[in-house]
GROMACS .gro file of C-alpha atoms in nm:
model
  263
    1MET     CA    1  13.714   0.211  -1.088
    2SER     CA    2  13.527   0.016  -1.356
    3LEU     CA    3  13.449  -0.351  -1.302
    4LEU     CA    4  13.631  -0.450  -1.622
    5ASP     CA    5  13.899  -0.243  -1.794
    6ILE     CA    6  14.040  -0.336  -2.134
    7ARG     CA    7  14.320  -0.103  -2.241
    8ALA     CA    8  14.484  -0.083  -2.586
    9ALA     CA    9  14.429  -0.458  -2.624
   10SER     CA   10  14.534  -0.638  -2.941
   11LEU     CA   11  14.525  -1.004  -3.035
   12GLY     CA   12  14.668  -1.166  -3.344
   13PHE     CA   13  14.816  -1.490  -3.472
   14ASP     CA   14  15.102  -1.486  -3.720
   15SER     CA   15  15.009  -1.217  -3.974
   16ARG     CA   16  14.640  -1.208  -3.888
   17VAL     CA   17  14.503  -0.946  -3.646
   18LEU     CA   18  14.172  -1.039  -3.480
   19TRP     CA   19  14.132  -0.699  -3.312
   20SER     CA   20  14.363  -0.417  -3.213
   21ASP     CA   21  14.373  -0.112  -2.987
   22LEU     CA   22  14.053  -0.221  -2.812
   23ASN     CA   23  13.953   0.004  -2.521
   24LEU     CA   24  13.648  -0.087  -2.314
   25SER     CA   25  13.540  -0.012  -1.958
   26VAL     CA   26  13.243  -0.208  -1.825
   27GLU     CA   27  13.045  -0.090  -1.524
   28PRO     CA   28  12.849  -0.306  -1.276
   29GLY     CA   29  12.504  -0.392  -1.412
   30GLU     CA   30  12.591  -0.302  -1.772
   31PHE     CA   31  12.473  -0.529  -2.055
   32ILE     CA   32  12.721  -0.547  -2.344
   33ALA     CA   33  12.639  -0.724  -2.671
   34LEU     CA   34  12.951  -0.863  -2.841
   35ILE     CA   35  12.879  -0.911  -3.210
   36GLY     CA   36  13.088  -0.989  -3.515
   37ALA     CA   37  13.162  -1.210  -3.810
   38ASN     CA   38  13.274  -1.569  -3.769
   39GLY     CA   39  13.644  -1.567  -3.690
   40SER     CA   40  13.646  -1.208  -3.566
   41GLY     CA   41  13.770  -1.310  -3.221
   42LYS     CA   42  13.459  -1.282  -3.002
   43SER     CA   43  13.524  -1.602  -2.808
   44MET     CA   44  13.893  -1.519  -2.791
   45LEU     CA   45  13.808  -1.189  -2.624
   46LEU     CA   46  13.616  -1.378  -2.355
   47LYS     CA   47  13.914  -1.608  -2.308
   48ALA     CA   48  14.139  -1.304  -2.273
   49ILE     CA   49  13.908  -1.164  -2.004
   50LEU     CA   50  13.932  -1.499  -1.824
   51GLY     CA   51  14.311  -1.484  -1.853
   52THR     CA   52  14.339  -1.806  -2.055
   53GLN     CA   53  14.438  -1.629  -2.379
   54PRO     CA   54  14.739  -1.397  -2.363
   55LEU     CA   55  14.709  -1.066  -2.549
   56SER     CA   56  14.950  -0.963  -2.820
   57SER     CA   57  14.960  -0.622  -2.652
   58GLY     CA   58  14.767  -0.413  -2.403
   59SER     CA   59  14.608  -0.515  -2.074
   60ILE     CA   60  14.289  -0.640  -1.914
   61SER     CA   61  14.197  -0.598  -1.548
   62PHE     CA   62  13.890  -0.729  -1.370
   63ALA     CA   63  13.776  -0.627  -1.021
   64GLY     CA   64  14.100  -0.432  -0.981
   65LYS     CA   65  14.337  -0.718  -1.064
   66PRO     CA   66  14.493  -0.861  -1.383
   67ALA     CA   67  14.277  -1.095  -1.591
   68GLY     CA   68  14.263  -1.449  -1.453
   69GLN     CA   69  14.310  -1.361  -1.085
   70GLN     CA   70  13.944  -1.306  -0.994
   71ASN     CA   71  13.769  -1.572  -1.200
   72HIS     CA   72  13.565  -1.687  -0.899
   73LEU     CA   73  13.373  -1.361  -0.950
   74ILE     CA   74  13.290  -1.450  -1.312
   75GLY     CA   75  13.003  -1.668  -1.431
   76TYR     CA   76  13.066  -1.832  -1.767
   77VAL     CA   77  12.800  -1.967  -2.005
   78PRO     CA   78  12.987  -2.171  -2.271
   79GLN     CA   79  12.888  -2.243  -2.627
   80HIS     CA   80  12.663  -2.541  -2.697
   81ARG     CA   81  12.860  -2.857  -2.773
   82ASN     CA   82  12.711  -3.173  -2.922
   83SER     CA   83  12.949  -3.375  -2.703
   84ASP     CA   84  12.735  -3.282  -2.400
   85ALA     CA   85  12.484  -3.545  -2.512
   86GLY     CA   86  12.714  -3.823  -2.392
   87LEU     CA   87  12.768  -3.695  -2.039
   88PRO     CA   88  12.634  -3.922  -1.760
   89LEU     CA   89  12.651  -3.637  -1.504
   90ARG     CA   90  12.334  -3.533  -1.322
   91VAL     CA   91  12.212  -3.176  -1.365
   92ILE     CA   92  12.249  -3.084  -0.997
   93ASP     CA   93  12.610  -3.207  -0.993
   94ALA     CA   94  12.690  -3.012  -1.309
   95VAL     CA   95  12.546  -2.695  -1.157
   96ARG     CA   96  12.758  -2.740  -0.844
   97PHE     CA   97  13.069  -2.707  -1.058
   98GLY     CA   98  12.970  -2.344  -1.102
   99LEU     CA   99  13.034  -2.293  -0.731
  100ASP     CA  100  13.332  -2.508  -0.642
  101GLY     CA  101  13.465  -2.638  -0.974
  102HIS     CA  102  13.747  -2.381  -0.962
  103ARG     CA  103  13.843  -2.458  -0.604
  104LEU     CA  104  14.137  -2.667  -0.486
  105GLY     CA  105  14.102  -2.892  -0.185
  106PHE     CA  106  13.780  -2.903   0.013
  107SER     CA  107  13.455  -2.774  -0.133
  108LEU     CA  108  13.141  -2.671   0.048
  109ALA     CA  109  12.959  -2.935   0.249
  110ASN     CA  110  12.735  -3.146   0.027
  111LYS     CA  111  12.416  -3.028   0.196
  112ASP     CA  112  12.495  -2.657   0.153
  113ALA     CA  113  12.619  -2.702  -0.202
  114LYS     CA  114  12.307  -2.897  -0.298
  115LYS     CA  115  12.085  -2.628  -0.145
  116ARG     CA  116  12.256  -2.355  -0.344
  117ALA     CA  117  12.248  -2.559  -0.666
  118LEU     CA  118  11.874  -2.615  -0.627
  119ALA     CA  119  11.824  -2.243  -0.563
  120ALA     CA  120  12.015  -2.159  -0.883
  121LEU     CA  121  11.805  -2.407  -1.082
  122ARG     CA  122  11.492  -2.253  -0.933
  123GLU     CA  123  11.603  -1.910  -1.058
  124VAL     CA  124  11.604  -2.040  -1.416
  125ASP     CA  125  11.284  -2.249  -1.386
  126ALA     CA  126  11.476  -2.576  -1.402
  127GLU     CA  127  11.454  -2.722  -1.049
  128HIS     CA  128  11.251  -3.013  -1.188
  129LEU     CA  129  11.556  -3.119  -1.394
  130ALA     CA  130  11.787  -3.158  -1.093
  131ASN     CA  131  11.821  -3.536  -1.107
  132GLU     CA  132  11.811  -3.572  -1.486
  133PRO     CA  133  12.126  -3.681  -1.673
  134ILE     CA  134  12.283  -3.395  -1.867
  135GLY     CA  135  12.285  -3.609  -2.179
  136LYS     CA  136  11.904  -3.630  -2.189
  137LEU     CA  137  11.836  -3.256  -2.189
  138SER     CA  138  11.702  -3.061  -2.485
  139GLY     CA  139  11.897  -2.761  -2.616
  140GLY     CA  140  11.677  -2.515  -2.428
  141GLU     CA  141  11.699  -2.714  -2.105
  142MET     CA  142  12.077  -2.739  -2.136
  143GLN     CA  143  12.113  -2.364  -2.173
  144ARG     CA  144  11.899  -2.308  -1.862
  145VAL     CA  145  12.134  -2.539  -1.672
  146ARG     CA  146  12.438  -2.350  -1.802
  147VAL     CA  147  12.288  -2.022  -1.682
  148ALA     CA  148  12.219  -2.179  -1.341
  149GLN     CA  149  12.580  -2.297  -1.327
  150ALA     CA  150  12.704  -1.949  -1.417
  151ILE     CA  151  12.507  -1.776  -1.138
  152MET     CA  152  12.588  -2.023  -0.859
  153SER     CA  153  12.863  -1.806  -0.713
  154GLU     CA  154  12.661  -1.481  -0.757
  155PRO     CA  155  12.917  -1.343  -1.004
  156LYS     CA  156  12.999  -0.980  -1.066
  157LEU     CA  157  13.040  -1.051  -1.439
  158ILE     CA  158  12.854  -1.298  -1.660
  159LEU     CA  159  13.026  -1.402  -1.983
  160ALA     CA  160  12.778  -1.568  -2.219
  161ASP     CA  161  12.940  -1.721  -2.529
  162GLU     CA  162  12.670  -1.757  -2.794
  163PRO     CA  163  12.414  -1.898  -2.548
  164LEU     CA  164  12.140  -1.879  -2.814
  165SER     CA  165  12.307  -2.107  -3.070
  166ALA     CA  166  12.104  -2.417  -3.164
  167LEU     CA  167  11.790  -2.277  -2.998
  168ASP     CA  168  11.456  -2.194  -3.159
  169LEU     CA  169  11.315  -1.841  -3.130
  170LYS     CA  170  11.105  -1.920  -2.823
  171HIS     CA  171  11.400  -2.060  -2.629
  172GLN     CA  172  11.629  -1.783  -2.752
  173GLN     CA  173  11.397  -1.527  -2.600
  174ARG     CA  174  11.361  -1.713  -2.271
  175VAL     CA  175  11.734  -1.774  -2.224
  176SER     CA  176  11.799  -1.405  -2.303
  177GLU     CA  177  11.540  -1.306  -2.043
  178LEU     CA  178  11.690  -1.541  -1.784
  179ILE     CA  179  12.036  -1.390  -1.822
  180ASN     CA  180  11.894  -1.039  -1.800
  181GLU     CA  181  11.689  -1.132  -1.492
  182GLN     CA  182  12.004  -1.255  -1.320
  183ARG     CA  183  12.186  -0.936  -1.418
  184GLU     CA  184  11.913  -0.734  -1.250
  185ARG     CA  185  11.898  -0.962  -0.944
  186LEU     CA  186  12.273  -0.974  -0.885
  187GLY     CA  187  12.375  -0.635  -1.024
  188SER     CA  188  12.619  -0.822  -1.249
  189ALA     CA  189  12.759  -0.692  -1.574
  190VAL     CA  190  12.696  -0.909  -1.880
  191ILE     CA  191  12.901  -0.960  -2.196
  192PHE     CA  192  12.675  -1.152  -2.433
  193VAL     CA  193  12.819  -1.296  -2.755
  194THR     CA  194  12.563  -1.332  -3.032
  195HIS     CA  195  12.521  -1.320  -3.409
  196ASP     CA  196  12.171  -1.174  -3.377
  197LEU     CA  197  12.106  -0.868  -3.165
  198ASN     CA  198  11.726  -0.895  -3.182
  199PRO     CA  199  11.660  -1.140  -2.894
  200ILE     CA  200  11.849  -0.914  -2.650
  201ILE     CA  201  11.791  -0.573  -2.806
  202ASP     CA  202  11.569  -0.453  -2.519
  203PHE     CA  203  11.839  -0.529  -2.261
  204VAL     CA  204  12.152  -0.397  -2.433
  205ASP     CA  205  12.331  -0.085  -2.306
  206ARG     CA  206  12.618  -0.095  -2.554
  207VAL     CA  207  12.735  -0.295  -2.855
  208VAL     CA  208  13.091  -0.404  -2.930
  209TYR     CA  209  13.107  -0.502  -3.299
  210LEU     CA  210  13.419  -0.684  -3.428
  211ALA     CA  211  13.493  -0.724  -3.798
  212GLN     CA  212  13.797  -0.745  -4.026
  213GLY     CA  213  14.038  -0.668  -3.742
  214ARG     CA  214  13.850  -0.349  -3.655
  215HIS     CA  215  13.584  -0.265  -3.399
  216SER     CA  216  13.311  -0.018  -3.313
  217ILE     CA  217  13.170   0.047  -2.965
  218GLY     CA  218  12.861   0.244  -2.871
  219THR     CA  219  12.488   0.226  -2.818
  220THR     CA  220  12.278   0.016  -3.054
  221ASP     CA  221  12.177   0.328  -3.247
  222GLU     CA  222  12.539   0.442  -3.275
  223VAL     CA  223  12.684   0.110  -3.398
  224MET     CA  224  12.408  -0.067  -3.590
  225ARG     CA  225  12.414   0.170  -3.886
  226SER     CA  226  12.492   0.111  -4.252
  227ASP     CA  227  12.778   0.362  -4.261
  228VAL     CA  228  12.944   0.228  -3.945
  229LEU     CA  229  12.930  -0.139  -4.045
  230SER     CA  230  13.030  -0.063  -4.404
  231LYS     CA  231  13.343   0.105  -4.271
  232LEU     CA  232  13.418  -0.193  -4.043
  233TYR     CA  233  13.380  -0.451  -4.321
  234GLY     CA  234  13.531  -0.235  -4.593
  235ALA     CA  235  13.232  -0.318  -4.811
  236GLU     CA  236  12.872  -0.211  -4.858
  237ILE     CA  237  12.656  -0.325  -4.564
  238ASP     CA  238  12.289  -0.240  -4.527
  239VAL     CA  239  12.125  -0.216  -4.184
  240VAL     CA  240  11.747  -0.238  -4.208
  241ARG     CA  241  11.510  -0.164  -3.919
  242ASN     CA  242  11.156  -0.297  -3.921
  243GLN     CA  243  10.908  -0.317  -3.632
  244GLY     CA  244  11.180  -0.294  -3.370
  245ARG     CA  245  11.405  -0.555  -3.534
  246ILE     CA  246  11.743  -0.502  -3.696
  247LEU     CA  247  11.855  -0.690  -4.006
  248VAL     CA  248  12.213  -0.667  -4.133
  249LEU     CA  249  12.243  -0.741  -4.505
  250GLY     CA  250  12.571  -0.827  -4.672
  251ALA     CA  251  12.781  -0.903  -4.363
  252HIS     CA  252  12.775  -1.280  -4.423
  253ASP     CA  253  12.957  -1.230  -4.752
  254HIS     CA  254  13.260  -1.097  -4.563
  255GLU     CA  255  13.277  -1.335  -4.268
  256HIS     CA  256  13.587  -1.543  -4.195
  257HIS     CA  257  13.557  -1.919  -4.153
  258GLU     CA  258  13.918  -2.026  -4.110
  259ASP     CA  259  13.884  -2.131  -3.746
  260GLU     CA  260  13.566  -2.154  -3.539
  261GLU     CA  261  13.777  -2.122  -3.222
  262TRP     CA  262  13.832  -1.757  -3.314
  263ALA     CA  263  13.460  -1.683  -3.329
   0.00000   0.00000   0.00000
């Protein structure tokens, strides 16, 4: 049995189809890059995996049960929000939410929870930030904290929703490495939403590319091709490779911008 099974899944609103007939099985330890135009439904797919967004049709199961029933086994790295700057919460308390934020009733004893939170921060080279207010962190520091929060419960699946947004190239590379290091340490699968494949290209097993209500799934070499992306977008798209990097030309002309929530 695969860790995550998505079967004939479709999601649409009114007359607009974000994606349809999506079939994907994810194995433990697999690194999946989820790429697509703005508004193609990348974040909505993560929400469907978490069980917070109902499908129009099809099914999703995780760890042998319907989506939403095993979320304690999922680590979630959310998108960067400017509103985080106003939070008075300390880093160590924010990281603890990754362990017992989903629980009802009593949580772990403070001493044990603090120990595990510090260990998670140590894994992402951020133990020195433990007592800092969340609102004072830089973008790179904040993403380290989000990764620490996501790995607190030693998840079987890490969902990273554009964790590289608002980061410079140096921090993009380090955050990508941190998530991959945790995948290797925990044996977790990763679904990593990004607009740019290059920072994670060395870690990726397969690519899921969403565009214009269609999708393509395969290895980087199978999906990141001019003919494949041109078919997805229904327009001429050029994929250029240079010194190990991939540049997609023309895709931005066909992106949707109606609703960032659908990204």
